Amino acid sequence: MLTLPDLLTDLVRHAARAVLEAAGQDASFLEQTEAAVATNDPTHGDYQSNLAFRLTKPLRTSPRAAAEGLVAHLPAHPALRAVEVAGPGFLNMRLDETWLAAHVAAQAADPVLGLPQVGAGRTVVIDYSSPNIAKRMHVGHIRSTLIGNALHRMHEAVGYRVVADNHIGDWGTQYGKLIVAWRRWKDAEAYAEDPVAELERLYVAFGDQSKAADPVEREAMEAEARAETAKLQAGDPTNRALWQEFVQRSLEEYDQVYLRLDVRFDVTLGESFYNDALPGVVDAALACGAARQDAGAVIIDFPDPPEKALKDTILVIRKQDGAFLYGTSDLATLNYRQSTWDPARILYVTDKRQQLHFKQVFAAWTRLRAAQGQDPATLPTLEHVWFGTLNFDGGAMSSRKGGTFRLVDYMDAAAERARAVVDEKAPELSEDERADIAEAVGVGAIRYADLSQNPNSDLEFSLDRMLALDGNTAPFLMYSYARLRSIQRKGEVTAPTVDKLAITNDEERDLALHLARYPEAVALALHTSRPNMLCDYLYALAGCINRFYRNSPVLNAEPELAASRLALVEASARVLAHGMHTIGLRAIDRM
Ligand code: ARG
């Protein structure tokens, strides 16, 4: 199914080709041009083309004359009701309502809601969430989980095979310290109650004790920790089992969050998984000349940087003492991902502080591959999706004394508030139904509060704001959806269809046009890796839906009109539900 801009682009290009060929000019550049974009101002039509401005040179004419030429050669098509030349040479196109209604009906009947399956046959690896074990997820991991999961769903919606990879931080020298602290100070009861909190306490305790100790004692502690780390890394069974236990308990805690957010990973391959591959990475980098020895360390520098930010920076891949680093591990991870899944793209979702790290890793890996003779065109596209900081209600929930922020507590608080509203608005529903709705609204509100903002911005969460029933919030979208379903219930429509869809007034036209633009919104959100683009679309869609049923009685209309409006209700419900699902919101029939 063609999207509106694709269809109109085809028509305008067709006209341009005819005009150029008539003038004996080359038309091949047209394939690269964008020939139709949606207008923001309805007085300019629904779509506009500025292609005429590109034709003035080959045609040696004014943009207006070129535009007139395009109009004259535009093939007749039922989608177009009116085309006119405006201003200095724009082509304003207005869609035909009968055609639009049929298009929206066909789109709503399509299982993928008209989304071009641009990802078919392609794989994307999305590295997200990726917390560090024996610690709580901090806000960075929460944002990574939410944004990464939206990108995951968006890619699936256009047919990609997605490999969601939770790249947990589960390796490093800190585990030696943790093992020492565990042997000395563990509180079995606290551990049974809340394992990750106790592990976090122990790790902090090691640091505090070491700081408070006299130099001799401190050195002894550090040496002991180093020895435990070495034993762990050498495969000592006792330390291995302990480490395994820490990883297990941590994953169980994270799973509580993932379960409530309906987040699923295909693989959880943390840093430890790549440990054995690290020496090979360094050897290969040295052998191909991409890395060099520098004062006992092995480094990769960027003498000819692909980006300014890399100038005069270095990526250390082995320290003087022989230890490997985060970057070494990410290079090994890239090798593995390429050879295992042969992805077209790899996305990494982390906070903004890792921007330089990923620039270095991407540039280093690309260089390594090139030095090993691989054609750069066959490498996956690497993209770092970064996000800003997040605060909760002015810090009220964050790191309370003696405990750290727990996302599950915040989700509980949001669900509890939502519950109060549901109890008031829908007392007729059963206890179970109300609990289920409150959970969906509360968790959805948190998710949407993040996704609806540009990832790059710093965020301040407020339960009041995110739970508001109006404004750009999850409850507003969810409520708009439930209203559509409630119209159908009142009309006793048991098997809703979309085929009678027709456009009879301005609000219906706006709504239908907005529905037809769903694929554009998904494409834009994917192209920019910004789920908020899709949220903006859904918010505007809910606005169109509300204006539609405020101005167009559905069930009280005479039968033919009622039927076409019910079809529009159903088409709206399908697109809204699909869009909500694509960002991870549940579409619930009653609220
Ligand atoms: N565990 C890391 C952190 O908490 C994030 C890992 C991101 N992924 C990666 N391949 N480096 O900062």
Coordinates of C-alpha atoms and ligand atoms in Angstrom, one line a residue:
M1 CA 0.0 0.0 0.0
L2 CA 1.5 3.3 -1.0
T3 CA 1.7 6.1 1.5
L4 CA 0.2 9.5 0.6
P5 CA 3.6 11.2 0.0
D6 CA 4.8 8.2 -2.0
L7 CA 1.8 8.2 -4.2
L8 CA 1.9 12.0 -4.8
T9 CA 5.6 12.0 -5.3
D10 CA 5.1 9.4 -8.1
L11 CA 2.5 11.6 -9.8
V12 CA 4.6 14.8 -9.6
R13 CA 7.8 13.0 -10.7
H14 CA 5.9 11.5 -13.6
A15 CA 4.8 15.0 -14.7
A16 CA 8.3 16.3 -14.2
R17 CA 9.8 13.5 -16.3
A18 CA 7.4 14.4 -19.1
V19 CA 8.2 18.1 -19.0
L20 CA 12.0 17.4 -18.9
E21 CA 11.9 14.9 -21.7
A22 CA 9.9 17.2 -23.8
A23 CA 12.6 19.8 -23.4
G24 CA 15.3 17.2 -24.2
Q25 CA 16.7 17.3 -20.6
D26 CA 18.0 14.5 -18.3
A27 CA 15.4 13.5 -15.8
S28 CA 17.4 10.9 -13.8
F29 CA 17.9 13.2 -10.8
L30 CA 14.2 13.1 -10.1
E31 CA 14.6 9.7 -8.3
Q32 CA 16.6 11.5 -5.6
T33 CA 14.1 14.3 -5.0
E34 CA 11.3 14.5 -2.5
A35 CA 8.3 15.8 -4.4
A36 CA 5.5 16.0 -2.0
V37 CA 5.3 16.9 1.7
A38 CA 2.4 17.4 4.0
T39 CA 1.4 21.0 4.6
N40 CA 0.9 22.5 8.0
D41 CA -1.6 25.0 6.7
P42 CA -4.8 23.6 5.1
T43 CA -5.1 26.8 2.9
H44 CA -2.0 25.3 1.1
G45 CA -3.8 22.1 0.3
D46 CA -3.0 18.8 2.0
Y47 CA 0.4 18.2 0.3
Q48 CA 2.7 20.6 -1.4
S49 CA 5.5 20.1 -3.9
N50 CA 8.4 22.4 -4.5
L51 CA 9.8 20.4 -7.3
A52 CA 9.3 23.3 -9.8
F53 CA 12.2 25.1 -8.2
R54 CA 14.5 22.2 -9.2
L55 CA 13.4 22.5 -12.8
T56 CA 14.1 26.1 -13.5
K57 CA 17.7 25.4 -14.5
P58 CA 17.2 22.5 -17.0
L59 CA 14.0 24.2 -18.4
R60 CA 15.5 27.7 -18.3
T61 CA 12.3 29.1 -17.0
S62 CA 10.7 30.6 -13.9
P63 CA 9.6 28.4 -11.1
R64 CA 6.0 29.5 -11.7
A65 CA 6.2 28.5 -15.4
A66 CA 7.8 25.2 -14.4
A67 CA 5.0 24.6 -11.9
E68 CA 2.3 25.4 -14.6
G69 CA 4.1 22.8 -16.8
L70 CA 3.9 20.2 -14.0
V71 CA 0.1 20.9 -13.6
A72 CA -0.4 20.4 -17.3
H73 CA 1.4 17.1 -17.3
L74 CA 0.1 15.7 -14.0
P75 CA -1.6 12.4 -14.8
A76 CA -5.3 12.3 -13.9
H77 CA -5.6 10.4 -10.7
P78 CA -8.7 9.8 -8.5
A79 CA -6.7 10.9 -5.4
L80 CA -6.4 14.4 -6.6
R81 CA -9.3 16.8 -6.3
A82 CA -7.5 20.0 -7.0
V83 CA -4.0 21.1 -7.9
E84 CA -3.0 24.7 -8.1
V85 CA 0.2 26.8 -8.4
A86 CA 0.7 29.0 -5.5
G87 CA 3.2 31.8 -4.5
P88 CA 6.4 31.8 -6.5
G89 CA 5.9 28.2 -7.8
F90 CA 4.6 25.8 -5.2
L91 CA 2.2 23.1 -6.2
N92 CA -0.6 22.8 -3.8
M93 CA -2.5 19.5 -3.9
R94 CA -5.8 18.7 -2.3
L95 CA -7.0 15.2 -1.9
D96 CA -10.3 13.9 -3.1
E97 CA -12.7 13.0 -0.2
T98 CA -14.2 9.9 -1.9
W99 CA -10.7 8.6 -2.7
L100 CA -9.4 9.5 0.8
A101 CA -12.3 7.6 2.5
A102 CA -11.6 4.5 0.5
H103 CA -7.9 4.8 1.2
V104 CA -8.4 5.0 4.9
A105 CA -10.8 2.1 4.9
A106 CA -8.2 0.0 3.0
Q107 CA -5.5 1.1 5.4
A108 CA -7.6 0.2 8.4
A109 CA -8.3 -3.2 7.0
D110 CA -4.6 -3.8 6.5
P111 CA -3.1 -5.9 9.3
V112 CA -0.1 -3.5 9.4
L113 CA -2.2 -0.4 9.1
G114 CA -0.6 0.7 5.9
L115 CA 2.9 0.8 7.3
P116 CA 5.4 0.1 4.5
Q117 CA 7.5 -2.9 5.6
V118 CA 10.8 -1.3 5.0
G119 CA 12.5 -3.6 7.5
A120 CA 11.5 -6.8 5.8
G121 CA 14.5 -9.0 5.4
R122 CA 16.6 -6.7 7.6
T123 CA 17.9 -7.2 11.1
V124 CA 18.4 -4.5 13.8
V125 CA 20.2 -5.1 17.1
I126 CA 19.0 -2.8 19.8
D127 CA 21.2 -2.6 22.9
Y128 CA 19.1 -1.2 25.6
S129 CA 18.3 -1.1 29.4
S130 CA 21.8 -2.7 30.2
P131 CA 21.9 -2.1 33.9
N132 CA 25.0 -3.0 36.1
I133 CA 24.4 -6.0 38.3
A134 CA 24.5 -5.9 42.1
K135 CA 23.0 -2.4 41.8
R136 CA 19.6 -1.0 41.3
M137 CA 18.7 0.3 37.9
H138 CA 19.3 4.0 38.1
V139 CA 17.3 6.5 36.1
G140 CA 19.6 6.2 33.1
H141 CA 18.6 2.5 32.8
I142 CA 15.0 3.4 33.2
R143 CA 15.1 5.8 30.3
S144 CA 17.1 3.4 28.3
T145 CA 14.5 0.7 28.9
L146 CA 11.6 2.9 27.9
I147 CA 13.2 4.5 24.9
G148 CA 14.9 1.4 23.8
N149 CA 11.7 -0.6 24.0
A150 CA 9.8 2.0 22.0
L151 CA 12.5 1.7 19.3
H152 CA 12.2 -2.0 19.5
R153 CA 8.5 -1.9 18.9
M154 CA 8.7 0.7 16.1
H155 CA 11.2 -1.4 14.2
E156 CA 9.0 -4.5 14.6
A157 CA 6.0 -2.5 13.3
V158 CA 7.8 -2.0 9.9
G159 CA 9.0 -5.6 9.6
Y160 CA 12.5 -5.6 11.0
R161 CA 13.8 -8.7 12.7
V162 CA 14.7 -7.2 16.1
V163 CA 17.4 -8.6 18.3
A164 CA 16.9 -6.9 21.7
D165 CA 20.1 -7.3 23.6
N166 CA 20.3 -6.4 27.3
H167 CA 24.0 -5.7 27.5
I168 CA 24.3 -5.9 31.3
G169 CA 27.4 -4.7 33.2
D170 CA 28.4 -7.9 34.9
W171 CA 32.2 -7.9 34.8
G172 CA 34.9 -5.8 36.3
T173 CA 37.1 -5.2 39.4
Q174 CA 34.1 -4.2 41.6
Y175 CA 33.1 -7.8 42.1
G176 CA 36.3 -8.5 44.1
K177 CA 35.3 -5.7 46.5
L178 CA 31.8 -7.0 46.7
I179 CA 33.0 -10.5 47.5
V180 CA 35.2 -9.2 50.3
A181 CA 32.4 -7.1 51.7
W182 CA 30.0 -10.0 51.4
R183 CA 32.3 -12.3 53.5
R184 CA 32.8 -9.6 56.1
W185 CA 29.5 -7.9 56.6
K186 CA 26.6 -9.5 54.8
D187 CA 23.3 -9.3 56.6
A188 CA 21.5 -12.6 55.6
E189 CA 18.1 -11.4 56.6
A190 CA 18.4 -8.1 54.6
Y191 CA 19.7 -10.1 51.7
A192 CA 16.7 -12.5 51.8
E193 CA 14.4 -9.5 51.9
D194 CA 15.9 -7.4 49.2
P195 CA 19.0 -8.9 47.7
V196 CA 20.0 -6.1 45.4
A197 CA 19.6 -3.4 48.1
E198 CA 21.9 -5.5 50.3
L199 CA 24.5 -5.9 47.6
E200 CA 24.4 -2.2 46.9
R201 CA 24.9 -1.6 50.7
L202 CA 27.8 -4.0 50.8
Y203 CA 29.6 -2.4 47.9
V204 CA 29.1 1.1 49.4
A205 CA 30.3 -0.3 52.8
F206 CA 33.5 -1.5 51.2
G207 CA 34.2 2.0 49.9
D208 CA 33.4 3.7 53.1
Q209 CA 35.5 1.3 55.2
S210 CA 38.4 1.6 52.9
K211 CA 38.2 5.4 53.0
A212 CA 38.0 5.4 56.8
A213 CA 40.8 2.9 57.3
D214 CA 44.5 3.8 57.9
P215 CA 46.8 3.5 54.9
V216 CA 48.1 0.0 55.9
E217 CA 44.7 -1.4 56.6
R218 CA 43.3 0.2 53.4
E219 CA 46.1 -1.3 51.2
A220 CA 45.3 -4.7 52.8
M221 CA 41.7 -4.4 51.9
E222 CA 42.4 -3.3 48.4
A223 CA 44.9 -6.2 47.9
E224 CA 42.4 -8.7 49.2
A225 CA 39.8 -7.3 46.7
R226 CA 42.3 -7.5 43.9
A227 CA 43.0 -11.1 44.8
E228 CA 39.3 -12.0 44.8
T229 CA 38.8 -10.4 41.4
A230 CA 41.8 -12.3 40.0
K231 CA 40.4 -15.6 41.5
L232 CA 37.0 -14.8 40.0
Q233 CA 38.5 -14.1 36.6
A234 CA 40.6 -17.2 36.7
G235 CA 37.5 -19.3 37.3
D236 CA 37.8 -20.1 41.0
P237 CA 34.6 -22.1 41.6
T238 CA 33.6 -20.5 44.9
N239 CA 33.9 -16.9 43.6
R240 CA 32.3 -17.9 40.3
A241 CA 29.3 -19.3 42.2
L242 CA 29.0 -16.2 44.3
W243 CA 29.2 -13.9 41.2
Q244 CA 26.6 -16.1 39.5
E245 CA 24.4 -15.7 42.5
F246 CA 24.7 -11.9 42.4
V247 CA 23.9 -11.8 38.6
Q248 CA 20.9 -14.1 39.2
R249 CA 19.4 -12.1 42.0
S250 CA 19.9 -8.8 40.1
L251 CA 18.3 -10.2 36.9
E252 CA 15.3 -11.3 39.0
E253 CA 14.9 -7.8 40.3
Y254 CA 15.2 -6.3 36.9
D255 CA 12.6 -8.8 35.6
Q256 CA 10.0 -7.3 37.9
V257 CA 10.4 -4.0 36.1
Y258 CA 10.5 -5.6 32.6
L259 CA 7.4 -7.7 33.4
R260 CA 5.4 -4.6 34.3
L261 CA 6.6 -2.7 31.3
D262 CA 6.0 -5.7 29.0
V263 CA 9.7 -5.5 27.9
R264 CA 11.3 -8.7 26.5
F265 CA 14.8 -9.3 25.5
D266 CA 16.0 -11.8 23.0
V267 CA 19.4 -12.1 24.6
T268 CA 21.0 -10.9 27.7
L269 CA 24.7 -11.0 26.8
G270 CA 26.6 -8.9 29.3
E271 CA 30.2 -7.8 29.4
S272 CA 31.3 -11.1 30.9
F273 CA 30.2 -12.9 27.8
Y274 CA 32.9 -11.2 25.8
N275 CA 35.7 -11.6 28.3
D276 CA 37.5 -14.4 26.5
A277 CA 37.4 -12.5 23.2
L278 CA 39.2 -9.4 24.6
P279 CA 42.9 -10.5 24.1
G280 CA 42.0 -11.4 20.5
V281 CA 40.5 -8.0 19.9
V282 CA 43.7 -6.3 21.0
D283 CA 46.0 -8.6 19.1
A284 CA 44.0 -8.1 15.9
A285 CA 43.9 -4.4 16.3
L286 CA 47.7 -4.4 16.7
A287 CA 48.2 -6.8 13.8
C288 CA 46.3 -4.7 11.3
G289 CA 47.9 -1.5 12.4
A290 CA 44.7 0.1 13.7
A291 CA 46.1 0.2 17.3
R292 CA 49.5 0.9 18.6
Q293 CA 51.6 0.6 21.8
D294 CA 51.8 3.7 23.8
A295 CA 53.8 3.7 27.1
G296 CA 52.9 0.1 27.8
A297 CA 49.3 0.5 27.0
V298 CA 47.5 -0.3 23.7
I299 CA 45.6 2.6 22.2
I300 CA 43.6 3.5 19.2
D301 CA 43.8 7.2 18.2
F302 CA 42.1 9.1 15.4
P303 CA 44.6 10.9 13.3
D304 CA 42.1 11.4 10.5
P305 CA 38.9 11.7 12.6
P306 CA 35.6 11.2 10.8
E307 CA 34.2 13.6 13.3
K308 CA 35.6 16.7 15.0
A309 CA 34.8 15.4 18.5
L310 CA 37.3 12.6 18.1
K311 CA 40.2 14.9 17.4
D312 CA 43.1 14.3 19.9
T313 CA 41.2 11.7 21.8
I314 CA 42.3 8.1 22.3
L315 CA 40.6 4.9 23.1
V316 CA 42.6 2.7 25.4
I317 CA 42.0 -0.9 24.7
R318 CA 44.6 -2.4 27.1
K319 CA 46.0 -0.7 30.1
Q320 CA 49.7 -0.9 31.2
D321 CA 48.8 -3.6 33.8
G322 CA 47.2 -5.7 31.0
A323 CA 43.6 -5.0 32.0
F324 CA 41.0 -4.5 29.3
L325 CA 38.4 -1.8 29.2
Y326 CA 34.8 -0.9 28.4
G327 CA 35.8 0.0 24.9
T328 CA 37.6 -3.3 24.3
S329 CA 34.5 -5.1 25.4
D330 CA 32.3 -3.0 23.0
L331 CA 34.6 -3.8 20.1
A332 CA 34.4 -7.5 20.9
T333 CA 30.6 -7.1 21.2
L334 CA 30.4 -5.5 17.7
N335 CA 32.4 -8.4 16.2
Y336 CA 30.0 -10.9 17.8
R337 CA 26.9 -9.0 16.7
Q338 CA 28.1 -8.8 13.2
S339 CA 29.0 -12.4 12.8
T340 CA 26.0 -13.7 14.7
W341 CA 23.1 -11.6 13.2
D342 CA 24.6 -9.7 10.3
P343 CA 22.4 -6.7 11.2
A344 CA 21.7 -3.8 8.9
R345 CA 21.7 -1.5 12.0
I346 CA 22.8 -1.5 15.6
L347 CA 21.3 1.0 18.0
Y348 CA 22.7 1.8 21.5
V349 CA 20.5 3.6 23.9
T350 CA 22.3 5.2 26.8
D351 CA 22.6 8.5 28.6
K352 CA 24.4 11.5 27.1
R353 CA 27.6 11.0 29.0
Q354 CA 28.5 8.1 26.7
Q355 CA 28.5 10.1 23.5
L356 CA 32.3 10.2 23.1
H357 CA 32.6 6.6 24.1
F358 CA 30.4 5.4 21.2
K359 CA 31.9 7.8 18.7
Q360 CA 35.3 6.3 19.5
V361 CA 34.0 2.7 19.4
F362 CA 32.2 3.2 16.1
A363 CA 35.1 4.9 14.5
A364 CA 37.6 2.4 15.9
W365 CA 35.6 -0.6 14.8
T366 CA 35.0 0.8 11.3
R367 CA 38.7 1.4 11.0
L368 CA 39.6 -2.1 12.2
R369 CA 37.2 -3.7 9.8
A370 CA 38.6 -1.6 6.9
A371 CA 42.1 -2.5 7.9
Q372 CA 41.1 -6.1 7.8
G373 CA 39.8 -5.6 4.3
Q374 CA 36.1 -5.4 4.9
D375 CA 34.1 -3.2 2.5
P376 CA 32.6 -0.4 4.7
A377 CA 29.4 -0.5 2.6
T378 CA 28.7 -4.0 4.1
L379 CA 29.0 -2.9 7.7
P380 CA 26.0 -2.2 9.8
T381 CA 24.9 1.4 10.4
L382 CA 25.9 2.2 14.0
E383 CA 23.8 4.7 15.9
H384 CA 24.0 6.0 19.5
V385 CA 20.6 7.2 20.7
W386 CA 21.3 9.3 23.8
F387 CA 19.1 10.9 26.4
G388 CA 19.3 13.5 29.1
T389 CA 18.8 13.3 32.8
L390 CA 15.6 12.5 34.7
N391 CA 14.3 13.7 38.0
F392 CA 11.3 12.5 39.9
D393 CA 8.9 15.0 41.5
G394 CA 11.6 17.4 42.5
G395 CA 13.8 14.6 43.9
A396 CA 11.2 13.5 46.4
M397 CA 11.4 9.9 45.4
S398 CA 15.1 9.7 44.6
S399 CA 17.7 8.2 46.9
R400 CA 15.9 8.5 50.2
K401 CA 18.3 8.1 53.1
G402 CA 19.1 4.5 53.6
G403 CA 17.6 3.3 50.4
T404 CA 17.7 4.2 46.7
F405 CA 15.0 5.0 44.3
R406 CA 13.1 2.0 43.1
L407 CA 11.1 2.2 39.9
V408 CA 8.7 -0.4 41.1
D409 CA 7.7 1.9 44.0
Y410 CA 7.1 4.7 41.6
M411 CA 5.0 2.5 39.4
D412 CA 3.0 1.5 42.5
A413 CA 2.5 5.1 43.4
A414 CA 1.3 5.9 39.9
A415 CA -1.0 2.9 39.8
E416 CA -2.4 3.8 43.2
R417 CA -3.3 7.3 42.0
A418 CA -4.8 6.0 38.8
R419 CA -6.8 3.6 40.9
A420 CA -8.5 6.4 42.8
V421 CA -9.7 7.9 39.5
V422 CA -10.9 4.6 38.1
D423 CA -12.8 3.8 41.2
E424 CA -14.6 7.2 40.9
K425 CA -15.2 7.1 37.2
A426 CA -16.0 3.4 36.6
P427 CA -17.4 2.0 39.9
E428 CA -19.5 -0.5 37.9
L429 CA -16.4 -2.5 36.9
S430 CA -15.2 -5.4 38.9
E431 CA -12.4 -5.2 41.4
D432 CA -10.1 -7.1 39.0
E433 CA -10.9 -4.9 36.0
R434 CA -10.3 -1.7 38.0
A435 CA -7.0 -3.0 39.3
D436 CA -5.9 -3.9 35.8
I437 CA -6.9 -0.6 34.3
A438 CA -5.1 1.3 37.1
E439 CA -2.0 -0.7 36.5
A440 CA -2.1 0.0 32.8
V441 CA -2.8 3.7 33.3
G442 CA -0.2 4.2 36.0
V443 CA 2.6 2.4 34.2
G444 CA 1.6 3.8 30.9
A445 CA 1.7 7.3 32.3
I446 CA 5.3 6.9 33.4
R447 CA 6.3 5.4 30.1
Y448 CA 4.6 8.1 28.1
A449 CA 6.0 10.9 30.2
D450 CA 9.4 9.8 29.0
L451 CA 8.6 8.9 25.4
S452 CA 6.6 12.0 24.6
Q453 CA 9.7 14.2 25.1
N454 CA 12.6 14.6 22.8
P455 CA 15.1 12.0 24.2
N456 CA 17.9 14.5 24.2
S457 CA 16.2 16.7 26.7
D458 CA 16.5 16.5 30.5
L459 CA 13.2 15.5 32.1
E460 CA 11.4 16.1 35.3
F461 CA 8.7 13.6 36.1
S462 CA 5.6 14.7 37.9
L463 CA 2.9 12.2 38.9
D464 CA 0.3 15.0 38.8
R465 CA 1.2 16.0 35.3
M466 CA 1.7 12.5 33.8
L467 CA -1.7 11.3 35.2
A468 CA -3.7 14.2 34.0
L469 CA -6.7 13.2 31.9
D470 CA -6.1 16.0 29.4
G471 CA -3.0 17.2 27.7
N472 CA -0.3 15.1 26.0
T473 CA -0.5 12.2 28.5
A474 CA -1.1 8.5 28.4
P475 CA -4.4 8.7 30.2
F476 CA -5.7 11.2 27.6
L477 CA -4.8 8.8 24.7
M478 CA -6.2 5.8 26.6
Y479 CA -9.4 7.6 27.4
S480 CA -9.8 8.7 23.8
Y481 CA -9.5 5.1 22.8
A482 CA -12.0 3.9 25.4
R483 CA -14.5 6.5 24.2
L484 CA -14.4 5.1 20.7
R485 CA -15.1 1.6 22.1
S486 CA -17.9 3.0 24.3
I487 CA -19.7 4.4 21.3
Q488 CA -19.6 1.0 19.7
R489 CA -20.9 -0.6 22.9
K490 CA -23.8 1.9 23.1
G491 CA -24.6 1.3 19.4
E492 CA -24.4 -2.5 20.1
V493 CA -21.9 -2.9 17.3
T494 CA -20.6 -6.4 17.8
A495 CA -18.6 -6.8 14.6
P496 CA -17.4 -3.4 13.6
T497 CA -16.2 -2.9 10.0
V498 CA -14.7 0.0 8.1
D499 CA -16.0 -0.5 4.6
K500 CA -18.9 2.1 4.8
L501 CA -16.4 4.9 5.6
A502 CA -17.3 8.2 4.0
I503 CA -16.4 11.8 4.6
T504 CA -19.3 14.2 5.1
N505 CA -17.9 17.2 7.0
D506 CA -14.7 19.0 7.9
E507 CA -14.0 17.2 11.2
E508 CA -14.4 13.8 9.4
R509 CA -12.1 15.0 6.7
D510 CA -9.4 16.1 9.2
L511 CA -9.6 12.9 11.0
A512 CA -9.5 10.7 7.9
L513 CA -6.5 12.7 6.6
H514 CA -4.7 12.3 9.9
L515 CA -5.4 8.5 9.9
A516 CA -3.9 8.3 6.4
R517 CA -0.8 10.0 7.7
Y518 CA 0.0 7.4 10.3
P519 CA 2.8 5.8 8.1
E520 CA 4.5 9.2 7.8
A521 CA 4.6 9.6 11.5
V522 CA 6.1 6.1 12.1
A523 CA 8.6 6.7 9.4
L524 CA 9.7 10.0 10.9
A525 CA 10.0 8.6 14.4
L526 CA 12.1 5.7 13.0
H527 CA 14.2 7.9 10.8
T528 CA 15.1 10.3 13.7
S529 CA 15.1 7.5 16.4
R530 CA 12.7 9.7 18.3
P531 CA 9.6 8.0 19.7
N532 CA 8.2 11.4 20.7
M533 CA 7.5 12.0 17.0
L534 CA 5.0 9.2 17.1
C535 CA 3.6 10.5 20.5
D536 CA 3.0 13.9 18.9
Y537 CA 1.1 12.2 16.1
L538 CA -1.0 10.2 18.5
Y539 CA -1.8 13.2 20.6
A540 CA -2.9 15.1 17.5
L541 CA -4.9 12.0 16.4
A542 CA -6.7 12.0 19.7
G543 CA -7.5 15.7 19.2
C544 CA -9.0 14.9 15.8
I545 CA -11.0 12.1 17.3
N546 CA -12.4 14.3 20.0
R547 CA -13.3 17.1 17.6
F548 CA -15.0 14.6 15.4
Y549 CA -17.4 13.2 18.0
R550 CA -18.1 16.5 19.5
N551 CA -19.4 17.8 16.2
S552 CA -20.7 14.7 14.5
P553 CA -23.3 12.7 16.4
V554 CA -22.8 9.0 15.5
L555 CA -25.6 6.9 17.0
N556 CA -28.2 9.6 16.6
A557 CA -27.5 10.2 12.9
E558 CA -29.8 8.8 10.3
P559 CA -28.8 5.2 9.4
E560 CA -26.5 5.8 6.4
L561 CA -24.6 8.5 8.1
A562 CA -24.4 6.5 11.4
A563 CA -22.9 3.6 9.4
S564 CA -20.2 5.7 7.8
R565 CA -19.4 7.4 11.1
L566 CA -19.2 4.0 12.9
A567 CA -16.8 3.0 10.2
L568 CA -14.7 6.1 11.0
V569 CA -14.9 5.2 14.7
E570 CA -13.6 1.7 14.0
A571 CA -10.8 2.9 11.6
S572 CA -9.7 5.5 14.3
A573 CA -9.7 2.8 17.0
R574 CA -7.5 0.5 14.9
V575 CA -4.9 3.2 14.1
L576 CA -4.9 4.6 17.6
A577 CA -4.6 1.1 19.2
H578 CA -1.8 0.2 16.8
G579 CA 0.1 3.4 17.5
M580 CA -0.3 3.1 21.2
H581 CA 0.9 -0.5 21.1
T582 CA 3.9 0.7 19.0
I583 CA 5.0 2.9 21.9
G584 CA 4.0 0.3 24.5
L585 CA 0.7 1.7 25.8
R586 CA -2.2 -0.7 26.3
A587 CA -5.4 0.1 24.5
I588 CA -8.2 -0.8 27.0
D589 CA -11.8 -0.9 26.0
R590 CA -13.2 0.6 29.2
M591 CA -11.9 3.2 31.5
Ligands
ARG1 N1 26.1 -0.9 31.5 C1 26.3 0.3 30.8 C2 26.0 1.5 31.8 O1 25.2 1.3 32.7 C3 25.5 0.5 29.6 C4 25.9 -0.4 28.5 C5 25.5 0.1 27.1 N2 25.9 -0.8 26.1 C6 27.1 -1.0 25.6 N3 27.2 -1.9 24.6 N4 28.1 -0.3 26.0 O2 26.4 2.6 31.6

